[in-house]
PDB file of C-alpha atoms in Angstrom:
ATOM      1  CA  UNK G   1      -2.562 -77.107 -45.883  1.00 93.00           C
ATOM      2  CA  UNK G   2      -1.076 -77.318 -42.654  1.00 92.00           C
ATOM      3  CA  UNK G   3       1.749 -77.616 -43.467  1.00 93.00           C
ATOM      4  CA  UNK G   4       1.968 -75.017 -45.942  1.00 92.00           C
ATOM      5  CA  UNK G   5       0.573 -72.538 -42.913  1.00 91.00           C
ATOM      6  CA  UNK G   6       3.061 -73.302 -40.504  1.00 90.00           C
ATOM      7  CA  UNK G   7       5.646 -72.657 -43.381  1.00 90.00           C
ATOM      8  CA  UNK G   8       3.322 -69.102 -43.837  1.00 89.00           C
ATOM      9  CA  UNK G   9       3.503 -68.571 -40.009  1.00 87.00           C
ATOM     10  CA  UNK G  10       7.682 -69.061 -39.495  1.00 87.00           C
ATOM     11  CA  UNK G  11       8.632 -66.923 -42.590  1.00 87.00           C
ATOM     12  CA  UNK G  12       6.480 -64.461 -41.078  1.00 87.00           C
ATOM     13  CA  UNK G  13       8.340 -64.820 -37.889  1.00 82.00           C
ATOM     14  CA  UNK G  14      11.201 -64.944 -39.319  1.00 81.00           C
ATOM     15  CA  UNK G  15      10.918 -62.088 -42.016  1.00 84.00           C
ATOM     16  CA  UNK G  16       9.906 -59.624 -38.256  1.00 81.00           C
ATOM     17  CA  UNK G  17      12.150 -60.785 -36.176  1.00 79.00           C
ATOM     18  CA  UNK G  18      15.366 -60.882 -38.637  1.00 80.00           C
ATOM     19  CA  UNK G  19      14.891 -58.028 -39.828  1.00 79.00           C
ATOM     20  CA  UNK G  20      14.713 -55.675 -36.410  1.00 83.00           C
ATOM     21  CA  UNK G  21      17.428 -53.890 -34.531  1.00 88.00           C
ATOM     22  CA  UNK G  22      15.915 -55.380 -31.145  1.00 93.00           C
ATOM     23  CA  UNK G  23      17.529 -58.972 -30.121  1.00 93.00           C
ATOM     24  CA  UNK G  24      14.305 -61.217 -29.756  1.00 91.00           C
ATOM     25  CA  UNK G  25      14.927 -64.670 -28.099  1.00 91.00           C
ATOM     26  CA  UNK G  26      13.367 -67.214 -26.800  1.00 90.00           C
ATOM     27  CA  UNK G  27      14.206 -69.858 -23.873  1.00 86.00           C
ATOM     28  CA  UNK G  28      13.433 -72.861 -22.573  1.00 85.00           C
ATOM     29  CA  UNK G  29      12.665 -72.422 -18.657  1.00 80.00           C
ATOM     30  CA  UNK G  30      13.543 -75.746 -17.559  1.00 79.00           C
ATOM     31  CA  UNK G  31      17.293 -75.935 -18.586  1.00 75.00           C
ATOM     32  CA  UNK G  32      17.693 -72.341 -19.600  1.00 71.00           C
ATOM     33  CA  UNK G  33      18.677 -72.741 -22.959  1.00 78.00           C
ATOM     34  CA  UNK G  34      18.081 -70.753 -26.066  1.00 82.00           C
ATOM     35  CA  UNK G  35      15.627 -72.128 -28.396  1.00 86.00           C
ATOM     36  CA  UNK G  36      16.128 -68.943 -30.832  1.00 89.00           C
ATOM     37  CA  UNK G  37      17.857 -66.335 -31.107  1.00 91.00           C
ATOM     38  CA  UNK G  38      17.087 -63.461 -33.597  1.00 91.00           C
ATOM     39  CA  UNK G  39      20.431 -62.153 -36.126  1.00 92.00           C
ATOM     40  CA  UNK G  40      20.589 -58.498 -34.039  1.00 93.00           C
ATOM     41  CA  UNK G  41      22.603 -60.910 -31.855  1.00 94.00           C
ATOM     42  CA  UNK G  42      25.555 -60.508 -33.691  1.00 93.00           C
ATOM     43  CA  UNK G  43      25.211 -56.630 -33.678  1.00 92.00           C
ATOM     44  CA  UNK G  44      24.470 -55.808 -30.383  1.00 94.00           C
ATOM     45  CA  UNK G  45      26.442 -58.116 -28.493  1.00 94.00           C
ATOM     46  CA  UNK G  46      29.165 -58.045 -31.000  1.00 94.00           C
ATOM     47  CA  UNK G  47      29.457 -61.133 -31.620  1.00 93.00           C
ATOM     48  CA  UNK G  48      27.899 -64.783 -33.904  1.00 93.00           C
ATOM     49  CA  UNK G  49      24.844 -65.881 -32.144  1.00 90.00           C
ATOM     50  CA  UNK G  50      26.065 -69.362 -33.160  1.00 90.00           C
ATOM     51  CA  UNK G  51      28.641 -69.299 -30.014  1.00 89.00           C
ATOM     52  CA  UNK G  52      25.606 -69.706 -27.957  1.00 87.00           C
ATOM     53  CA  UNK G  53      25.216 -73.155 -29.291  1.00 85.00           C
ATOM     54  CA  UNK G  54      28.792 -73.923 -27.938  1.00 86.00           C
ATOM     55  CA  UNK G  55      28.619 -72.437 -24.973  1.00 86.00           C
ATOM     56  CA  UNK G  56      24.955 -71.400 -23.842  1.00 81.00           C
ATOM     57  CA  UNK G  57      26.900 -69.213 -20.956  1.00 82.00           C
ATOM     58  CA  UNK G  58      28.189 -66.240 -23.551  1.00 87.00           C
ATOM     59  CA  UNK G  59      25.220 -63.696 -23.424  1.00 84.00           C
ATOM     60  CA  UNK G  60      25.482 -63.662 -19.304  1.00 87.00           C
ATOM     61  CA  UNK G  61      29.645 -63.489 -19.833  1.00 90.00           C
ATOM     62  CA  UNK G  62      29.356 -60.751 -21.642  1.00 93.00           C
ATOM     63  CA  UNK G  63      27.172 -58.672 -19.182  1.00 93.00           C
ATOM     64  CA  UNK G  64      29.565 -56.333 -17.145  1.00 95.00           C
ATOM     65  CA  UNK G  65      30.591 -57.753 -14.585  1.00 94.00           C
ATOM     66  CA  UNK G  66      29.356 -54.942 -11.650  1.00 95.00           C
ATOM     67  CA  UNK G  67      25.747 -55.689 -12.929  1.00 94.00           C
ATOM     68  CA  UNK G  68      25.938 -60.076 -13.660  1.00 91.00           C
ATOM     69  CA  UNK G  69      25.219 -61.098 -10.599  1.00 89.00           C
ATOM     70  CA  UNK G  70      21.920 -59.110 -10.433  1.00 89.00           C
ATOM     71  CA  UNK G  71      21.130 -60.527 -14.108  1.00 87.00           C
ATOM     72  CA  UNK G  72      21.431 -63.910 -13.182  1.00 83.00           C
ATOM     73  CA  UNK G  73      19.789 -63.588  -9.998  1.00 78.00           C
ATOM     74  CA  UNK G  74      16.515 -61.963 -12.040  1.00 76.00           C
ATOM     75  CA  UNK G  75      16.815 -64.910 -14.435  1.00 72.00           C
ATOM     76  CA  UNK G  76      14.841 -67.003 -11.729  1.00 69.00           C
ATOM     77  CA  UNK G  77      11.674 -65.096 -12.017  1.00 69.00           C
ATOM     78  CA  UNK G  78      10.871 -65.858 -15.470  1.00 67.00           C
ATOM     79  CA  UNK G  79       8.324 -67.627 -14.976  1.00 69.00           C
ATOM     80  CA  UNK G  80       6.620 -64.899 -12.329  1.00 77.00           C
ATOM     81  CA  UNK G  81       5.440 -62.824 -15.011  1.00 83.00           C
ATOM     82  CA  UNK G  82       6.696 -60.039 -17.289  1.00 89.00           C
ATOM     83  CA  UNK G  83      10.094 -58.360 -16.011  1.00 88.00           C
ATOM     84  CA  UNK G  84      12.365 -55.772 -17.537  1.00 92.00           C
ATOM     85  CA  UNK G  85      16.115 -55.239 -17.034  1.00 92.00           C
ATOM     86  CA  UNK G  86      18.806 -53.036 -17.585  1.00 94.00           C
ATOM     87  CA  UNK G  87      22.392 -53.854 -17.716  1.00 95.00           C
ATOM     88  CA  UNK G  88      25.282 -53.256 -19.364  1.00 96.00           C
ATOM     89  CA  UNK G  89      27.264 -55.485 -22.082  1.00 96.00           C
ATOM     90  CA  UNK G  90      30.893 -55.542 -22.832  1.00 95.00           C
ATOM     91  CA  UNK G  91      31.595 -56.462 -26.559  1.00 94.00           C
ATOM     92  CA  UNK G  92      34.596 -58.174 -27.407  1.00 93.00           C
ATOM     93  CA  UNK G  93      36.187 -55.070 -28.341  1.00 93.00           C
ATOM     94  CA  UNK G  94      36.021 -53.776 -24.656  1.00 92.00           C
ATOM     95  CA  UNK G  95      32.928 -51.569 -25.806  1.00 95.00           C
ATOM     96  CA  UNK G  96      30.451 -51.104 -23.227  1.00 95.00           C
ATOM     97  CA  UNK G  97      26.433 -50.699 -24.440  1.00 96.00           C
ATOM     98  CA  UNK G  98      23.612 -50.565 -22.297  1.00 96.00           C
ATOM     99  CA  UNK G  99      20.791 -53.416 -22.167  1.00 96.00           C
ATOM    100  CA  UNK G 100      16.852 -52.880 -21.946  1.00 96.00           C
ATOM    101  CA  UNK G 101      15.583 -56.641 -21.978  1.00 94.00           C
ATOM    102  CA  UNK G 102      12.256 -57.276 -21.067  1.00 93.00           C
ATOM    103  CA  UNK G 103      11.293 -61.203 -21.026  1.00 91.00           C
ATOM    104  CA  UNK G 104       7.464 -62.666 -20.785  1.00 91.00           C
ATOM    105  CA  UNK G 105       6.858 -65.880 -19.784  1.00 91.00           C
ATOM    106  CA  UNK G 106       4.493 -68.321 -22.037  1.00 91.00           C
ATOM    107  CA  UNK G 107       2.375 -70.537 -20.506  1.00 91.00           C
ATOM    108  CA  UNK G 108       0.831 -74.082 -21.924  1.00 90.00           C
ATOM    109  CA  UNK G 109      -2.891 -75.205 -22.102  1.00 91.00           C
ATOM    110  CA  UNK G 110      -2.502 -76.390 -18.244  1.00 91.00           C
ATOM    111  CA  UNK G 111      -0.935 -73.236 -17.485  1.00 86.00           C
ATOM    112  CA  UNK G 112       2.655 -74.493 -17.094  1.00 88.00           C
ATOM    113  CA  UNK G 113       5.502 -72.069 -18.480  1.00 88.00           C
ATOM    114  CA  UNK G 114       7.388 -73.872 -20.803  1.00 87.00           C
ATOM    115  CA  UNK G 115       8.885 -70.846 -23.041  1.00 90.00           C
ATOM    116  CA  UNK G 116      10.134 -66.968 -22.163  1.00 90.00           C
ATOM    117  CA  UNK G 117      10.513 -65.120 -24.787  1.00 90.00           C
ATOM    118  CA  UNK G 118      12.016 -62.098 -24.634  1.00 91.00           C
ATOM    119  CA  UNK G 119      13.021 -58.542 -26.604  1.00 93.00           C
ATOM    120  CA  UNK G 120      16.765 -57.336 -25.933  1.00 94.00           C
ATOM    121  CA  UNK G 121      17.632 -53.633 -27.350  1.00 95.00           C
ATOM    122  CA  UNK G 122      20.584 -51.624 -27.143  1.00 95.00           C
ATOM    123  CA  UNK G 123      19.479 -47.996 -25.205  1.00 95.00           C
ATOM    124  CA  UNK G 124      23.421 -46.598 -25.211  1.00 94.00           C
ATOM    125  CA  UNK G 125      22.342 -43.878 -28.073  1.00 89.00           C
ATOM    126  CA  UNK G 126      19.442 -42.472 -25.331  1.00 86.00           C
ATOM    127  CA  UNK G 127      21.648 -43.389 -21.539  1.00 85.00           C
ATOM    128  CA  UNK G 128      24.079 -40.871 -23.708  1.00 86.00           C
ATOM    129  CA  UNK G 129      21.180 -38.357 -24.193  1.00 86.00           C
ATOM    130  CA  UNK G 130      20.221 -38.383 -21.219  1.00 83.00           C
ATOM    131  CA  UNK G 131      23.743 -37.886 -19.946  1.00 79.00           C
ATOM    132  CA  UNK G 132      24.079 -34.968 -21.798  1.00 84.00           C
ATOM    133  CA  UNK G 133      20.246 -33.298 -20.999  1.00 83.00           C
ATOM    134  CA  UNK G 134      21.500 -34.111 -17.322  1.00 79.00           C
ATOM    135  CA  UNK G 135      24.880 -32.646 -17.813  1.00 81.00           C
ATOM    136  CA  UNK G 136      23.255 -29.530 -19.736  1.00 78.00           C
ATOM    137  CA  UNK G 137      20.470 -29.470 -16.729  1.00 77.00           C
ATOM    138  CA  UNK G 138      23.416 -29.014 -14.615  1.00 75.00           C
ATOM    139  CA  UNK G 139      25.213 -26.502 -16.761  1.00 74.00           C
ATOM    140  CA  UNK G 140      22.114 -24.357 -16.792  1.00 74.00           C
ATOM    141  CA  UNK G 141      21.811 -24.627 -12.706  1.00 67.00           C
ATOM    142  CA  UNK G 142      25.438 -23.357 -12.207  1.00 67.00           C
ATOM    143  CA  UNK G 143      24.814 -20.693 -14.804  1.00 65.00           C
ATOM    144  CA  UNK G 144      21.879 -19.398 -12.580  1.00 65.00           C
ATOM    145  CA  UNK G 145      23.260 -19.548  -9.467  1.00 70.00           C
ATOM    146  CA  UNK G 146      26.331 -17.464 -10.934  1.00 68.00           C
ATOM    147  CA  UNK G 147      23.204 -15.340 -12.022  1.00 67.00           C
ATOM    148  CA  UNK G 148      21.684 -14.895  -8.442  1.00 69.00           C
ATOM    149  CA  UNK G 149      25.206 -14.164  -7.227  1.00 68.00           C
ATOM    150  CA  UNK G 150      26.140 -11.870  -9.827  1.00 70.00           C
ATOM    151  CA  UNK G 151      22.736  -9.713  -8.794  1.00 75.00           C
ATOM    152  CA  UNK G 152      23.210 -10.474  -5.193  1.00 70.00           C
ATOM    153  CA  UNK G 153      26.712  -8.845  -5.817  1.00 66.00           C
ATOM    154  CA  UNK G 154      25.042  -5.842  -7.294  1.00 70.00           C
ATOM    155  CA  UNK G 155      22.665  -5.089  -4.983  1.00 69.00           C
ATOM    156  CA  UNK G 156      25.365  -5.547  -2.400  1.00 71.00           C
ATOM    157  CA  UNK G 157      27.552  -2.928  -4.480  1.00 65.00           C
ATOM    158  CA  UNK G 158      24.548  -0.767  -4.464  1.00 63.00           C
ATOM    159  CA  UNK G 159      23.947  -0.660  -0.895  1.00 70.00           C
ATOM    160  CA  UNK G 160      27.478   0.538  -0.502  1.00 71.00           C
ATOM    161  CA  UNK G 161      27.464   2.994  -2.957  1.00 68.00           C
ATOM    162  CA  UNK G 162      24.537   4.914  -1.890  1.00 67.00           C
ATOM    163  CA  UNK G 163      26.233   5.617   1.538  1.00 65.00           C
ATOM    164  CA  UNK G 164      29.048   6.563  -0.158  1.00 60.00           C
ATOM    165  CA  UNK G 165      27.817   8.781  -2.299  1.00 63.00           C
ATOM    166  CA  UNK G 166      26.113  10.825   0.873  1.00 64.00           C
ATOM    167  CA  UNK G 167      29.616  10.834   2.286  1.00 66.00           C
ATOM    168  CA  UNK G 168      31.463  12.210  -1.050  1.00 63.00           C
TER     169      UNK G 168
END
């Protein structure tokens, strides 16, 4: 029966987490290695999760390189407590996508961390929403200050004509 559960419990596991866009993974603290890695691997960094086995090293080589160092550096505070990051990947093809990973650490009856587990998701569709509702934003703040010059301009115009009309 036990058995037969635990089989229950990883084909659930499996069946969530292989079957979700998000990257879900799962470390061991101690020598920082991957223990699993979910299949969204391969789409979101863009390439086989199996390279990790070879070289353990090819998630944080793939992070651009103006944002690594602070990704490594937040790497030692896994076992603090929950943290989120965002960063930027570059896929083998030169593509650049935009991180949101958020790890939690998992503690052991005497309270040791000896897993983080963590959910990596690609946010480039909404950083390039946002760039355009910020770019937009923009577009509609120059168009109103063109506005409030344009009626500045005619109540300037106005001001002149009315003396000018006394004078004709």
């Amino acid at each position: 029966r036990a058995r037969e559960a635990l089989h229950n419990s990883e084909s659930l596991f499996r069946l969530f987490t292989e079957n979700v866009d998000s990257v879900f993974w799962m470390a061991d603290p101690e020598n920082r290695e991957s223990m699993y890695v979910s299949p969204a691997y391969d789409q979101v960094w863009g390439m086989p999760r199996e390279t990790l086995k070879t070289n353990p090293r090819a998630f944080l080589n793939a992070i651009h390189p103006e944002d690594r160092e602070r990704v490594e550096g937040s790497l030692q505070n896994h076992r603090q407590g929950p943290s989120e990051k965002h960063y930027r990947i570059l896929r083998p093809t030169g593509e650049v996508r935009w991180i949101k990973d958020r790890s939690f650490p998992i503690r052991n009856n005497e309270g040791k961390v000896d897993r983080v587990v963590g959910i990596a998701e690609d946010v480039t569709p909404l950083r390039e929403a946002q760039a355009r509702l910020e770019a937009s934003q923009t577009q509609i703040a120059s168009n109103a200050k063109f506005a409030a010059l344009g009626e500045m301009a005619s109540g300037i115009a106005h001001e002149i004509n009315n003396p000018l009309a006394v004078i004709q």
